[in-house]
């Protein structure tokens, strides 16, 4: 099983998955990728400019088709992006619509 982790500043989730024997790929924002690479992580790093750059998220998903089985994140700023990848690749878990509910009208 290969897990794509959408991460930001901390590496707790991806390190835990790797230590548990899971194959891990990580996607970080450009602003955080160099900092993470400096820690010599035991997994490959992909980058996007930001997790709201949905065209880049879609490109990432297409490039990872048939290479990942799950998408995970513990960072709230990447929940919609994780849902989008799951939608595009038909992976289990929270979908885009669940992650970004329609706004309600103010009362």
PDB file of C-alpha atoms in Angstrom:
ATOM      1  CA  UNK A   1       0.000   0.000   0.000  1.00  0.00           C
ATOM      2  CA  UNK A   2       1.319   3.423  -0.947  1.00  0.00           C
ATOM      3  CA  UNK A   3       0.075   6.504   0.872  1.00  0.00           C
ATOM      4  CA  UNK A   4       0.319  10.041  -0.446  1.00  0.00           C
ATOM      5  CA  UNK A   5       0.577  12.411   2.508  1.00  0.00           C
ATOM      6  CA  UNK A   6      -0.303  16.045   1.947  1.00  0.00           C
ATOM      7  CA  UNK A   7       1.883  17.669   4.539  1.00  0.00           C
ATOM      8  CA  UNK A   8       3.011  21.055   5.649  1.00  0.00           C
ATOM      9  CA  UNK A   9       5.379  21.817   8.484  1.00  0.00           C
ATOM     10  CA  UNK A  10       5.442  18.698  10.641  1.00  0.00           C
ATOM     11  CA  UNK A  11       6.393  15.232   9.463  1.00  0.00           C
ATOM     12  CA  UNK A  12       4.692  13.205  12.207  1.00  0.00           C
ATOM     13  CA  UNK A  13       2.209  11.356   9.979  1.00  0.00           C
ATOM     14  CA  UNK A  14       4.598  10.447   7.180  1.00  0.00           C
ATOM     15  CA  UNK A  15       7.325   9.280   9.563  1.00  0.00           C
ATOM     16  CA  UNK A  16       4.817   7.145  11.484  1.00  0.00           C
ATOM     17  CA  UNK A  17       3.563   5.568   8.262  1.00  0.00           C
ATOM     18  CA  UNK A  18       7.105   4.886   7.033  1.00  0.00           C
ATOM     19  CA  UNK A  19       8.081   3.380  10.390  1.00  0.00           C
ATOM     20  CA  UNK A  20       5.011   1.122  10.173  1.00  0.00           C
ATOM     21  CA  UNK A  21       6.294  -0.210   6.862  1.00  0.00           C
ATOM     22  CA  UNK A  22       4.046   1.771   4.519  1.00  0.00           C
ATOM     23  CA  UNK A  23       5.411   3.154   1.296  1.00  0.00           C
ATOM     24  CA  UNK A  24       5.021   6.922   1.544  1.00  0.00           C
ATOM     25  CA  UNK A  25       5.055   9.769  -0.946  1.00  0.00           C
ATOM     26  CA  UNK A  26       4.771  13.295   0.392  1.00  0.00           C
ATOM     27  CA  UNK A  27       3.453  16.457  -1.195  1.00  0.00           C
ATOM     28  CA  UNK A  28       4.483  19.764   0.346  1.00  0.00           C
ATOM     29  CA  UNK A  29       4.070  23.360  -0.639  1.00  0.00           C
ATOM     30  CA  UNK A  30       7.110  24.899  -2.283  1.00  0.00           C
ATOM     31  CA  UNK A  31       7.609  27.053   0.808  1.00  0.00           C
ATOM     32  CA  UNK A  32       8.100  23.973   3.000  1.00  0.00           C
ATOM     33  CA  UNK A  33       9.777  21.517   0.636  1.00  0.00           C
ATOM     34  CA  UNK A  34      13.349  22.780   1.052  1.00  0.00           C
ATOM     35  CA  UNK A  35      13.045  22.705   4.830  1.00  0.00           C
ATOM     36  CA  UNK A  36      11.792  19.122   4.731  1.00  0.00           C
ATOM     37  CA  UNK A  37      14.389  17.996   2.198  1.00  0.00           C
ATOM     38  CA  UNK A  38      17.078  19.286   4.566  1.00  0.00           C
ATOM     39  CA  UNK A  39      15.980  16.643   7.109  1.00  0.00           C
ATOM     40  CA  UNK A  40      16.861  13.860   4.630  1.00  0.00           C
ATOM     41  CA  UNK A  41      13.426  12.207   4.712  1.00  0.00           C
ATOM     42  CA  UNK A  42      13.075   8.504   3.842  1.00  0.00           C
ATOM     43  CA  UNK A  43      10.418   9.227   1.204  1.00  0.00           C
ATOM     44  CA  UNK A  44      10.152  11.161  -2.073  1.00  0.00           C
ATOM     45  CA  UNK A  45       8.752  14.694  -2.037  1.00  0.00           C
ATOM     46  CA  UNK A  46       6.404  16.247  -4.599  1.00  0.00           C
ATOM     47  CA  UNK A  47       5.561  19.942  -4.503  1.00  0.00           C
ATOM     48  CA  UNK A  48       2.750  22.347  -5.324  1.00  0.00           C
ATOM     49  CA  UNK A  49       2.780  26.104  -4.916  1.00  0.00           C
ATOM     50  CA  UNK A  50      -0.153  25.891  -2.479  1.00  0.00           C
ATOM     51  CA  UNK A  51      -2.852  23.370  -1.609  1.00  0.00           C
ATOM     52  CA  UNK A  52      -5.486  25.608  -3.196  1.00  0.00           C
ATOM     53  CA  UNK A  53      -3.738  25.433  -6.601  1.00  0.00           C
ATOM     54  CA  UNK A  54      -6.288  22.859  -7.770  1.00  0.00           C
ATOM     55  CA  UNK A  55      -4.886  22.668 -11.300  1.00  0.00           C
ATOM     56  CA  UNK A  56      -1.549  21.584  -9.805  1.00  0.00           C
ATOM     57  CA  UNK A  57      -3.315  19.164  -7.447  1.00  0.00           C
ATOM     58  CA  UNK A  58      -5.117  17.630 -10.443  1.00  0.00           C
ATOM     59  CA  UNK A  59      -1.816  17.324 -12.345  1.00  0.00           C
ATOM     60  CA  UNK A  60      -0.257  15.649  -9.297  1.00  0.00           C
ATOM     61  CA  UNK A  61      -3.164  13.211  -9.101  1.00  0.00           C
ATOM     62  CA  UNK A  62      -2.824  12.297 -12.767  1.00  0.00           C
ATOM     63  CA  UNK A  63       0.922  11.736 -12.365  1.00  0.00           C
ATOM     64  CA  UNK A  64       0.285   9.375  -9.446  1.00  0.00           C
ATOM     65  CA  UNK A  65      -2.525   7.322 -11.011  1.00  0.00           C
ATOM     66  CA  UNK A  66      -2.052   3.616 -10.181  1.00  0.00           C
ATOM     67  CA  UNK A  67       0.897   4.527  -7.903  1.00  0.00           C
ATOM     68  CA  UNK A  68      -1.005   5.418  -4.717  1.00  0.00           C
ATOM     69  CA  UNK A  69      -3.711   3.612  -2.771  1.00  0.00           C
ATOM     70  CA  UNK A  70      -4.601   6.217  -0.145  1.00  0.00           C
ATOM     71  CA  UNK A  71      -4.342   9.946   0.526  1.00  0.00           C
ATOM     72  CA  UNK A  72      -3.844  11.234   4.066  1.00  0.00           C
ATOM     73  CA  UNK A  73      -3.343  14.552   5.773  1.00  0.00           C
ATOM     74  CA  UNK A  74      -3.445  15.926   9.277  1.00  0.00           C
ATOM     75  CA  UNK A  75      -3.250  19.516   8.075  1.00  0.00           C
ATOM     76  CA  UNK A  76      -6.603  21.253   7.710  1.00  0.00           C
ATOM     77  CA  UNK A  77      -5.336  23.412   4.856  1.00  0.00           C
ATOM     78  CA  UNK A  78      -4.949  20.324   2.656  1.00  0.00           C
ATOM     79  CA  UNK A  79      -8.270  18.585   3.327  1.00  0.00           C
ATOM     80  CA  UNK A  80      -9.976  19.838   0.151  1.00  0.00           C
ATOM     81  CA  UNK A  81      -6.895  18.985  -1.941  1.00  0.00           C
ATOM     82  CA  UNK A  82      -6.858  15.465  -0.463  1.00  0.00           C
ATOM     83  CA  UNK A  83     -10.549  15.092  -1.338  1.00  0.00           C
ATOM     84  CA  UNK A  84      -9.911  16.252  -4.887  1.00  0.00           C
ATOM     85  CA  UNK A  85      -7.155  13.658  -5.383  1.00  0.00           C
ATOM     86  CA  UNK A  86      -9.449  10.943  -4.003  1.00  0.00           C
ATOM     87  CA  UNK A  87     -12.197  12.076  -6.399  1.00  0.00           C
ATOM     88  CA  UNK A  88      -9.910  12.100  -9.431  1.00  0.00           C
ATOM     89  CA  UNK A  89      -8.339   8.715  -8.643  1.00  0.00           C
ATOM     90  CA  UNK A  90     -11.437   7.083  -7.113  1.00  0.00           C
ATOM     91  CA  UNK A  91      -9.646   6.394  -3.834  1.00  0.00           C
ATOM     92  CA  UNK A  92     -11.322   5.725  -0.487  1.00  0.00           C
ATOM     93  CA  UNK A  93     -11.879   8.470   2.056  1.00  0.00           C
ATOM     94  CA  UNK A  94     -13.407  11.919   2.351  1.00  0.00           C
ATOM     95  CA  UNK A  95     -14.299  13.436  -1.012  1.00  0.00           C
ATOM     96  CA  UNK A  96     -14.136  17.050  -2.146  1.00  0.00           C
ATOM     97  CA  UNK A  97     -17.835  17.670  -1.529  1.00  0.00           C
ATOM     98  CA  UNK A  98     -17.500  16.362   2.026  1.00  0.00           C
ATOM     99  CA  UNK A  99     -14.430  18.472   2.674  1.00  0.00           C
ATOM    100  CA  UNK A 100     -15.878  21.728   1.346  1.00  0.00           C
ATOM    101  CA  UNK A 101     -19.552  22.011   2.177  1.00  0.00           C
ATOM    102  CA  UNK A 102     -21.625  24.503   0.293  1.00  0.00           C
ATOM    103  CA  UNK A 103     -21.759  27.844   2.058  1.00  0.00           C
ATOM    104  CA  UNK A 104     -24.998  28.658   3.798  1.00  0.00           C
ATOM    105  CA  UNK A 105     -26.794  31.943   3.498  1.00  0.00           C
ATOM    106  CA  UNK A 106     -26.307  34.230   6.486  1.00  0.00           C
ATOM    107  CA  UNK A 107     -29.338  34.481   8.756  1.00  0.00           C
TER     108      UNK A 107
END
